[in-house]
PDB file of C-alpha atoms and ligand atoms in Angstrom:
ATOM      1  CA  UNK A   1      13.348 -15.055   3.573  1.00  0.00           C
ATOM      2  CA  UNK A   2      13.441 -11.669   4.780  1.00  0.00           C
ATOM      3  CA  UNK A   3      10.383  -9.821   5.915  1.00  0.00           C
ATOM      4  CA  UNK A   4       7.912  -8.150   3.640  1.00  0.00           C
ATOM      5  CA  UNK A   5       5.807  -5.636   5.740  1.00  0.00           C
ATOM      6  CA  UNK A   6       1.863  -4.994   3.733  1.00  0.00           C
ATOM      7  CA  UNK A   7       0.130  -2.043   4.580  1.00  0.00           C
ATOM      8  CA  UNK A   8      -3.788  -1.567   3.416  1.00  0.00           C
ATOM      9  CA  UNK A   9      -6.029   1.226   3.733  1.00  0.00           C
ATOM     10  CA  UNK A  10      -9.234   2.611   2.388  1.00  0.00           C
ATOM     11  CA  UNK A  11      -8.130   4.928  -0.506  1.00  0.00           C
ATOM     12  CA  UNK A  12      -7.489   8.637   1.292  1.00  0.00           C
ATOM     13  CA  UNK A  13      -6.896   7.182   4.744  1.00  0.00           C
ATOM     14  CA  UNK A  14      -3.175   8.580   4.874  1.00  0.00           C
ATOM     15  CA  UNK A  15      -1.749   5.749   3.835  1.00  0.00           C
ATOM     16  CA  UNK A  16       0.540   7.498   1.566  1.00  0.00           C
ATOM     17  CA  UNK A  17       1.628  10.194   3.619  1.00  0.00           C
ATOM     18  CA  UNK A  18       2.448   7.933   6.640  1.00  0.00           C
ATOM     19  CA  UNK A  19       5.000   5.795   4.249  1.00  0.00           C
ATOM     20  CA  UNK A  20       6.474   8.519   2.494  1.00  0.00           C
ATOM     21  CA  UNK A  21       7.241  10.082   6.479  1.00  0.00           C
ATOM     22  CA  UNK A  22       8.275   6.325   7.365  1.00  0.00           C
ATOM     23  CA  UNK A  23      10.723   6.137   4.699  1.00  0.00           C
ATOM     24  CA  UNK A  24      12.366   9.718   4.284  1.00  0.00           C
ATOM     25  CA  UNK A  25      13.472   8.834   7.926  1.00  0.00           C
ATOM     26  CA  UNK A  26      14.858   5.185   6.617  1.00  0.00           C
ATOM     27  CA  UNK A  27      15.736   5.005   3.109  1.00  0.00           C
ATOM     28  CA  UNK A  28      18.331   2.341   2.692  1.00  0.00           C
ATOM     29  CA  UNK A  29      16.122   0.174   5.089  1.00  0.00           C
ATOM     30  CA  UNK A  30      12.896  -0.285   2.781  1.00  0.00           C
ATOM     31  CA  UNK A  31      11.881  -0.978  -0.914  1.00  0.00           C
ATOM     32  CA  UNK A  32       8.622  -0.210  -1.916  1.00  0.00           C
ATOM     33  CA  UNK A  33       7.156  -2.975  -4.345  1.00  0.00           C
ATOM     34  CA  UNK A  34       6.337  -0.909  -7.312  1.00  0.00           C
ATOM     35  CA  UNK A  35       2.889  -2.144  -8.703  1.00  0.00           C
ATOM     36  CA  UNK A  36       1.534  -2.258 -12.207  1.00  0.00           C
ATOM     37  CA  UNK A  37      -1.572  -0.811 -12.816  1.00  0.00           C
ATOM     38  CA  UNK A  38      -3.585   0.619 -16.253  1.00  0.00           C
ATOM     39  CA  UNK A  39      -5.127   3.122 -15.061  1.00  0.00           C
ATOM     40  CA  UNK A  40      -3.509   6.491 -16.038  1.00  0.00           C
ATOM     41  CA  UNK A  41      -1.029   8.552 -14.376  1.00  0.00           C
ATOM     42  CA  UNK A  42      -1.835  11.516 -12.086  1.00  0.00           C
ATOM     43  CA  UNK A  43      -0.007  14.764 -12.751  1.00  0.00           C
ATOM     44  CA  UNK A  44       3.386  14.217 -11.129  1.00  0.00           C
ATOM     45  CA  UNK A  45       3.210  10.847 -11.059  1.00  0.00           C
ATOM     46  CA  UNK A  46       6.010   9.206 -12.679  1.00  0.00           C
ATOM     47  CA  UNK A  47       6.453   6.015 -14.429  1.00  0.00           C
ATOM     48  CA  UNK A  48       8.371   2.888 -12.907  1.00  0.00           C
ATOM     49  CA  UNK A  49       8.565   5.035  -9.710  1.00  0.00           C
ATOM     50  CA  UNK A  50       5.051   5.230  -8.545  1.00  0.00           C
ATOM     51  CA  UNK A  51       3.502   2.335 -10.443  1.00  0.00           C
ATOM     52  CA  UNK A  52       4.568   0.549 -14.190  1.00  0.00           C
ATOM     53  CA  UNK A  53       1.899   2.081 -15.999  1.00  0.00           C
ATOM     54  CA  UNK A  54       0.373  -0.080 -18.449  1.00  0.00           C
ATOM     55  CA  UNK A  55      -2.167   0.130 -21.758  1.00  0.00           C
ATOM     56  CA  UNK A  56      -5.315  -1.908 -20.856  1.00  0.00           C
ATOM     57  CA  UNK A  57      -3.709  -4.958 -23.401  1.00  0.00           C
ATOM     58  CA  UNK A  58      -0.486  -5.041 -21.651  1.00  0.00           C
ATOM     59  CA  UNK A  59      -2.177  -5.744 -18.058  1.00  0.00           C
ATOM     60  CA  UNK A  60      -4.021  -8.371 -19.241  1.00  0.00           C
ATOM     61  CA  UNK A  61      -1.348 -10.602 -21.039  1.00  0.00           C
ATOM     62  CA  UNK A  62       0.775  -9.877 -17.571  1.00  0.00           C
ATOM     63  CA  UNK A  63      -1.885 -11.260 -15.468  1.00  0.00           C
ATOM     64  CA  UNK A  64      -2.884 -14.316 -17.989  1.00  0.00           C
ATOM     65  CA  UNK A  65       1.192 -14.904 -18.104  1.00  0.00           C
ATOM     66  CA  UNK A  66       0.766 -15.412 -14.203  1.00  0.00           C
ATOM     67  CA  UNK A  67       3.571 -12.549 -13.526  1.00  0.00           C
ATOM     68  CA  UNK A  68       1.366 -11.324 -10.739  1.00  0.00           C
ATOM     69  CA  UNK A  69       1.913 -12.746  -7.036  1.00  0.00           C
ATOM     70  CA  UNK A  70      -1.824 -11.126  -6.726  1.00  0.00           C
ATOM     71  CA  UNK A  71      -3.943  -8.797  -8.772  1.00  0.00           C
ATOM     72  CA  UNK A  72      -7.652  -7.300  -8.185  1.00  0.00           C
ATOM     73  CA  UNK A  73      -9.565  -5.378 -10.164  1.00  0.00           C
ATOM     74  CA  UNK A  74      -9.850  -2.759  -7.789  1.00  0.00           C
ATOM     75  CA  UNK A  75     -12.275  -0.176  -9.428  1.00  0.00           C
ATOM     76  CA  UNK A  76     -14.156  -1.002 -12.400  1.00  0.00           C
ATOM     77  CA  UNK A  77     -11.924  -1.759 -15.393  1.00  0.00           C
ATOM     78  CA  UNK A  78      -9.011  -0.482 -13.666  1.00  0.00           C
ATOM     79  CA  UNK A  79      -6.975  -3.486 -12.412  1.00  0.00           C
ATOM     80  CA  UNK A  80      -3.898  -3.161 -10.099  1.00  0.00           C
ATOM     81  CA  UNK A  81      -1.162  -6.145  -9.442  1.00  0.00           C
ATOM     82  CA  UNK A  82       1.620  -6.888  -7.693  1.00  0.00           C
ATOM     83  CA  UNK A  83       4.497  -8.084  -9.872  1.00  0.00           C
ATOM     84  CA  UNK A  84       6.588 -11.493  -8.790  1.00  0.00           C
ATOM     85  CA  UNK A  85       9.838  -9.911  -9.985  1.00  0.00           C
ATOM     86  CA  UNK A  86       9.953  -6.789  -7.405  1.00  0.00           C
ATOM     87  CA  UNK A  87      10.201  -9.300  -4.311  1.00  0.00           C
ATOM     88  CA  UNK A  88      13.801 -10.591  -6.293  1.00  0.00           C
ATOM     89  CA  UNK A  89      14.317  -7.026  -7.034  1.00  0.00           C
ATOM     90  CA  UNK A  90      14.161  -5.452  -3.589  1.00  0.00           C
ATOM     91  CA  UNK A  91      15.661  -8.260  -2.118  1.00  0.00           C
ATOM     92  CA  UNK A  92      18.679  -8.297  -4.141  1.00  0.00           C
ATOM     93  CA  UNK A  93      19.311  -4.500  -2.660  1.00  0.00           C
ATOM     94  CA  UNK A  94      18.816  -6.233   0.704  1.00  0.00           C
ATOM     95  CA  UNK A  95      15.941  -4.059   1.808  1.00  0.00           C
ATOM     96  CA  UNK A  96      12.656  -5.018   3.396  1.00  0.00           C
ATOM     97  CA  UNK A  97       9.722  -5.333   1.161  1.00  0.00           C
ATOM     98  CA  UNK A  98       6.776  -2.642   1.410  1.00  0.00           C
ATOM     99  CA  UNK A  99       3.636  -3.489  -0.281  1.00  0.00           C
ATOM    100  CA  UNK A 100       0.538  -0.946  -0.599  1.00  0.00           C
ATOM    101  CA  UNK A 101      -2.170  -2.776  -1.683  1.00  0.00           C
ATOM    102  CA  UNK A 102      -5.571  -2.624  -1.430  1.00  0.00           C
ATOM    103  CA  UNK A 103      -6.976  -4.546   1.571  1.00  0.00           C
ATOM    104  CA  UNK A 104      -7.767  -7.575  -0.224  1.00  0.00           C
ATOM    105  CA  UNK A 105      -4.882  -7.746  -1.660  1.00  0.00           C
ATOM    106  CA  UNK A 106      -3.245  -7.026   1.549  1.00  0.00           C
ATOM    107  CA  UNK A 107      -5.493 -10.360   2.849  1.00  0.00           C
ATOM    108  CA  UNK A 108      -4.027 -12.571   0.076  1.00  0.00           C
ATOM    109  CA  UNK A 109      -0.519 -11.702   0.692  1.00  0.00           C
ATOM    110  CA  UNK A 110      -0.622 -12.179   3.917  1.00  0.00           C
ATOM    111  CA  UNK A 111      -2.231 -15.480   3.463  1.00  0.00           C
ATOM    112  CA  UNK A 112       0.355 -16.456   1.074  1.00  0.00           C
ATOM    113  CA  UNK A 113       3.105 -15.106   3.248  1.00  0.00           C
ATOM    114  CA  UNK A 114       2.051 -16.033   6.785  1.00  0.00           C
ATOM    115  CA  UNK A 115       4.600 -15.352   9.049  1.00  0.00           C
ATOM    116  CA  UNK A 116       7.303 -13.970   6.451  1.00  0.00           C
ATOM    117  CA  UNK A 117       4.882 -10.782   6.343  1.00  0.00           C
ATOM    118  CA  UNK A 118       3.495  -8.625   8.574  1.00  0.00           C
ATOM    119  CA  UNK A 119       0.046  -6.393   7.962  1.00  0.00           C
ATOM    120  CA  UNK A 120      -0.875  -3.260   8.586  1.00  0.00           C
ATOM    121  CA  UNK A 121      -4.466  -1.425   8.269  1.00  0.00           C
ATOM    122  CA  UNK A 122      -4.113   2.122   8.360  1.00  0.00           C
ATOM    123  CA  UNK A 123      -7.641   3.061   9.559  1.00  0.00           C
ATOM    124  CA  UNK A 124      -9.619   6.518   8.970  1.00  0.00           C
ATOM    125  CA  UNK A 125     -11.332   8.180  11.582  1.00  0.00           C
ATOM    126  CA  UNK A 126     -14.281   7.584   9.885  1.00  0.00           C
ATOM    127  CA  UNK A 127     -15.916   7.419   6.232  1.00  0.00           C
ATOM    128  CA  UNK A 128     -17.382  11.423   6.671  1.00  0.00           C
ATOM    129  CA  UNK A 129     -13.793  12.356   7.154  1.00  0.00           C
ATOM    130  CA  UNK A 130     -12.170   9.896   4.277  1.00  0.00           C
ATOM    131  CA  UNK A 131     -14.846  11.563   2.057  1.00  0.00           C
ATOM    132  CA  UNK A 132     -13.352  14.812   3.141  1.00  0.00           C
ATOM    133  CA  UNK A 133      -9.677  13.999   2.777  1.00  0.00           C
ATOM    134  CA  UNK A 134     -10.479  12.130  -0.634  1.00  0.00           C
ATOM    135  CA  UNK A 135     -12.352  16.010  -1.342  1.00  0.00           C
ATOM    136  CA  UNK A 136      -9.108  17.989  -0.121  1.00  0.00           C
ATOM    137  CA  UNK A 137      -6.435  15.899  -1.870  1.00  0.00           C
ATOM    138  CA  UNK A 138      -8.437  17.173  -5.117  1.00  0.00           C
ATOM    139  CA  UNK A 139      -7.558  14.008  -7.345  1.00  0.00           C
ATOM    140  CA  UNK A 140     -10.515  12.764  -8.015  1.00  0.00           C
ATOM    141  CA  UNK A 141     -13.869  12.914  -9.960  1.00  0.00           C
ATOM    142  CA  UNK A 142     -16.653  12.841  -8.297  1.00  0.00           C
ATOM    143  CA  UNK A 143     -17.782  10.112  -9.855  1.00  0.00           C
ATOM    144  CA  UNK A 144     -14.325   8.129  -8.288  1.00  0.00           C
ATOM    145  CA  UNK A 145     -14.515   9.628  -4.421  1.00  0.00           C
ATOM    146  CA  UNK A 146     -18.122   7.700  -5.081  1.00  0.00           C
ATOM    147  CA  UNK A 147     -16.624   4.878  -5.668  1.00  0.00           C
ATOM    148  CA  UNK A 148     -14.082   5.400  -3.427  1.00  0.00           C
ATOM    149  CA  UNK A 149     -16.472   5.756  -0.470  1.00  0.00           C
ATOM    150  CA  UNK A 150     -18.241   2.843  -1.551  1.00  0.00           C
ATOM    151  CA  UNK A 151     -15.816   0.314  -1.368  1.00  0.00           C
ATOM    152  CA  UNK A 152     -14.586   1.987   2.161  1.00  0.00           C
ATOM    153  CA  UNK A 153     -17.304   0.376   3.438  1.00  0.00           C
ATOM    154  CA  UNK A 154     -16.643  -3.173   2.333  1.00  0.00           C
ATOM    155  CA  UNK A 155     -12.732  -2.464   3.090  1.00  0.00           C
ATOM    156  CA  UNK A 156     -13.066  -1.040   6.491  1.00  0.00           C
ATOM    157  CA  UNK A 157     -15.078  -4.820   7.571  1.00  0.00           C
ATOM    158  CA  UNK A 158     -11.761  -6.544   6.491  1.00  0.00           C
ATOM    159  CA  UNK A 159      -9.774  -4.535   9.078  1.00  0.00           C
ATOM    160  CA  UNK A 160      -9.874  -7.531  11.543  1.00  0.00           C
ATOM    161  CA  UNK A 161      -7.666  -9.385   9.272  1.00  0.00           C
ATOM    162  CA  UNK A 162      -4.762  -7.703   9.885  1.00  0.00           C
ATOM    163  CA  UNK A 163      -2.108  -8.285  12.121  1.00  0.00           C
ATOM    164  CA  UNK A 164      -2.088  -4.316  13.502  1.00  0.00           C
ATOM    165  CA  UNK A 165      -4.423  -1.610  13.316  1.00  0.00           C
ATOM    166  CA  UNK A 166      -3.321   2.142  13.744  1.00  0.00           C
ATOM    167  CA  UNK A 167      -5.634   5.064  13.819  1.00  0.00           C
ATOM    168  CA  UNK A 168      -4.608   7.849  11.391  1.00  0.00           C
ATOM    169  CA  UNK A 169      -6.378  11.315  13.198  1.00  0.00           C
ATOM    170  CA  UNK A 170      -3.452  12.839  14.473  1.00  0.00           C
ATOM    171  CA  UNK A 171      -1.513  12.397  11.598  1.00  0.00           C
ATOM    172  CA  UNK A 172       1.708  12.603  13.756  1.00  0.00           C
ATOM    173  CA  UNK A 173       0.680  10.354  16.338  1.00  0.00           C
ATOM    174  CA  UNK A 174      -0.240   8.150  13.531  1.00  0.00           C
ATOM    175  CA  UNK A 175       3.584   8.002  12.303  1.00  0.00           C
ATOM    176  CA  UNK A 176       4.473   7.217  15.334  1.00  0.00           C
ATOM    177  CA  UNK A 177       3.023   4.114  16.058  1.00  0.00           C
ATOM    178  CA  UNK A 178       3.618   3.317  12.492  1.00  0.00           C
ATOM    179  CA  UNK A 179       6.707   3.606  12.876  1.00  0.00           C
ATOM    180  CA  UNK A 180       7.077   2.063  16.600  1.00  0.00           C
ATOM    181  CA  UNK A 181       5.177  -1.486  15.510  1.00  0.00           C
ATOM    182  CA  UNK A 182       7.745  -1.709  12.632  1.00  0.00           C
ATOM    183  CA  UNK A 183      11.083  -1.466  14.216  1.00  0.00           C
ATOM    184  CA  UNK A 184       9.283  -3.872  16.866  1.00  0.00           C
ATOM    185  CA  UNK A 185       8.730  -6.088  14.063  1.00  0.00           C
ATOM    186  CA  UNK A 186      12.240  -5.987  12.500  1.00  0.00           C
ATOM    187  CA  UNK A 187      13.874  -6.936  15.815  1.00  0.00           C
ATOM    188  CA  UNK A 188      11.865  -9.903  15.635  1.00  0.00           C
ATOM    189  CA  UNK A 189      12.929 -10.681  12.077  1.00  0.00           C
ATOM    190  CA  UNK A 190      16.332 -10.165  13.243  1.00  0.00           C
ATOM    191  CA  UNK A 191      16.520  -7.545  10.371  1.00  0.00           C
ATOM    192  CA  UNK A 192      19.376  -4.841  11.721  1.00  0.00           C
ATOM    193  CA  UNK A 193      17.594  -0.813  10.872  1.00  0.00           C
ATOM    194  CA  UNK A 194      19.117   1.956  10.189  1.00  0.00           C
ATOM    195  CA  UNK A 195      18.054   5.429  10.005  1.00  0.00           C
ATOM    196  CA  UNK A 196      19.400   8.426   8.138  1.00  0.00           C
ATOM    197  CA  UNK A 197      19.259  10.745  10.721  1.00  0.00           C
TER     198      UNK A 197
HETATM  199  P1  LIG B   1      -4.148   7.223   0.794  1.00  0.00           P
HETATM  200  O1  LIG B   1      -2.755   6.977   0.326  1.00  0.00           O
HETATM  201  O2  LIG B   1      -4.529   6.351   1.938  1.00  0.00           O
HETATM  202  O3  LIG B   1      -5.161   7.186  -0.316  1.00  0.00           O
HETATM  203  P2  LIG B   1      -3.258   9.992   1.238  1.00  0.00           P
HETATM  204  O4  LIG B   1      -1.990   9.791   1.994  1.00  0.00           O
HETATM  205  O5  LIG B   1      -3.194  10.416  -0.174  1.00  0.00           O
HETATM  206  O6  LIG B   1      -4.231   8.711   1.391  1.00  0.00           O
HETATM  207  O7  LIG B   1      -4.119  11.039   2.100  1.00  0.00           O
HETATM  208  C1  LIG B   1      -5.359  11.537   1.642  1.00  0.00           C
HETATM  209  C2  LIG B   1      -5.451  13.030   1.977  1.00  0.00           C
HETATM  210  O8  LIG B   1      -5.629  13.178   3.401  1.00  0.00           O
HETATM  211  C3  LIG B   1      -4.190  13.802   1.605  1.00  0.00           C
HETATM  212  O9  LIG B   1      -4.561  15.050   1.064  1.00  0.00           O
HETATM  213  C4  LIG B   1      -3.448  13.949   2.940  1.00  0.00           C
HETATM  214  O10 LIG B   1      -2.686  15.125   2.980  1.00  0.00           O
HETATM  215  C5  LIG B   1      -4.597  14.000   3.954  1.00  0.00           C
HETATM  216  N1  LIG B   1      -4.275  13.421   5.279  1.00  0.00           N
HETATM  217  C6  LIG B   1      -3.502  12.354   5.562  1.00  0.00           C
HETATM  218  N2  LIG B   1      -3.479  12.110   6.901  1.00  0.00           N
HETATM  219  C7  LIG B   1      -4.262  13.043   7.479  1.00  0.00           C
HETATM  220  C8  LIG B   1      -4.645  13.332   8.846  1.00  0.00           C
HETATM  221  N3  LIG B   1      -4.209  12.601   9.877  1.00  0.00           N
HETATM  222  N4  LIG B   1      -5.487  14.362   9.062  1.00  0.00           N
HETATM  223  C9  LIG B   1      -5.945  15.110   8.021  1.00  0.00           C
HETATM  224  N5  LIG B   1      -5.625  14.919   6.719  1.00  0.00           N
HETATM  225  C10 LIG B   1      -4.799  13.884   6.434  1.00  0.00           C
HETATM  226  P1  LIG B   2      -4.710   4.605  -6.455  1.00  0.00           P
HETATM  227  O1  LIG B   2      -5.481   4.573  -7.754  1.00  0.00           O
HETATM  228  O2  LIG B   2      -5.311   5.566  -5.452  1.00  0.00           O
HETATM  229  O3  LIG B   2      -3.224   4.792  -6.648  1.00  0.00           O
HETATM  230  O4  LIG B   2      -4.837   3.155  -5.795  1.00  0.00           O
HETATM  231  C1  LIG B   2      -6.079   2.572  -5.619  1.00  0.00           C
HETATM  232  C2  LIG B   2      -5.946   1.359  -4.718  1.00  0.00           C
HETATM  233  O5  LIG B   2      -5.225   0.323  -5.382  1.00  0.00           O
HETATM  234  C3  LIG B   2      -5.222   1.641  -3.412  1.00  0.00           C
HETATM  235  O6  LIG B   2      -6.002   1.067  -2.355  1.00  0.00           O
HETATM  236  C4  LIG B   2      -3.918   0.925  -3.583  1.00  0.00           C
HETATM  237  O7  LIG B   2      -3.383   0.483  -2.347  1.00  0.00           O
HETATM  238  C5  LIG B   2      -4.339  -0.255  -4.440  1.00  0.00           C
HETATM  239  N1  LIG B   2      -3.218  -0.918  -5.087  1.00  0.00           N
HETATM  240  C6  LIG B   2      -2.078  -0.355  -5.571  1.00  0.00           C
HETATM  241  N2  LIG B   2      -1.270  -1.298  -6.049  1.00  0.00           N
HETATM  242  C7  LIG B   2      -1.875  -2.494  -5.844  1.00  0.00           C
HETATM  243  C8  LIG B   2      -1.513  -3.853  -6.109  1.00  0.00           C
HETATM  244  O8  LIG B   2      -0.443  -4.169  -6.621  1.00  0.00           O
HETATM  245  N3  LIG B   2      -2.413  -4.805  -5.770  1.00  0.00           N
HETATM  246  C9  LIG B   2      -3.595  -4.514  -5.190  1.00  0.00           C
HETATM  247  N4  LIG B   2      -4.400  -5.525  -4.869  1.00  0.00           N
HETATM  248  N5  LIG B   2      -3.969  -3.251  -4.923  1.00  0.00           N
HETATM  249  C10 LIG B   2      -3.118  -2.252  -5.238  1.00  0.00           C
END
């Protein structure tokens, strides 16, 4: 089995923007599990690139079917799941796996994994500055940064969990050790990386 790297946040931690960074710099090295989710698409998002997007009906018959290797219901009513079929999919390019879960789900892979995955927290400076990056990224209700916030809280006590922790304040230092406890990884995996550069 090749190595599946998990990384987990509290939504508007940077988790994003450190990955998409991470992997403009190595493109044929990772595939990023695409998860299904029914909650709607943002402007610019894009079907079957940033998630399958899915009516509320077609979620649940996926997750009764037992195509999910894990699914939460992340905020209320909106559910979020990781599809069995993108590990053979990725795989079969011969890239390493990237999940972006939510940090429970990011605990349940991992336990499912063990040592075929490695985790990743990307941690916020603190929930006063999530609340204002969640504010400046200008996606959300207010109503959903609520939420949001809320469940920071719970998330940010699950950080332990993982197998690394990195800081995201300086955004570039952030990348950096990102990217520094990955290639570490992959030379322990044995997994040869490339970069485009
Ligand atoms: P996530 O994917 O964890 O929800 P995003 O990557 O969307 O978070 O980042 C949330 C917002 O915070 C974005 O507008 C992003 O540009 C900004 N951001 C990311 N990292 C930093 C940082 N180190 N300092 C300040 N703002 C940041
Ligand atoms: P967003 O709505 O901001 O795209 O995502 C909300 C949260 O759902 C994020 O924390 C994201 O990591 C998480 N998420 C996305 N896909 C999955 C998935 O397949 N499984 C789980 N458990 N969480 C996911």
């Amino acid at each position: 089995m090749k190595g599946v790297l998990i990384f987990s946040a509290p939504s508007g931690s940077g988790k994003t923007t450190i990955l998409k960074r991470i992997f403009d710099k190595y493109p044929r090295m990772f595939g990023f599990s695409i998860s299904a989710t029914n909650r709607p698409a943002r402007p610019g998002e894009e079907d079957g690139k940033d998630y399958y997007f899915l009516s509320d009906e077609l979620m649940k018959e996926k997750i009764d079917r037992g195509d999910f290797l894990e699914w939460e219901e992340v905020y209320q009513g909106r559910y979020y799941g990781t599809l069995r079929s993108e590990l053979d999919r990725i795989w079969s390019e011969g890239k390493v796996v990237v999940f972006d879960v939510d940090v429970k789900g990011g605990v349940n892979i991992k336990r499912m994994l063990k040592d075929n995955a490695f985790s990743i927290f990307i941690m916020p400076p603190g929930v006063e500055e999530l609340e204002n990056r969640l504010r400046l990224r200008g996606t959300e209700t207010e109503e959903s940064i609520k939420e949001r916030i809320s469940r920071a809280r719970m998330e940010l006590s699950m950080a332990c969990n993982f197998d690394k922790v990195i800081l995201n304040d300086d955004l570039q230092e952030a990348v950096k050790t990102v990217e520094e406890t990955i290639l570490q990884q992959m030379e322990k995996w044995n997994v040869k990386f490339e970069t485009n550069l």
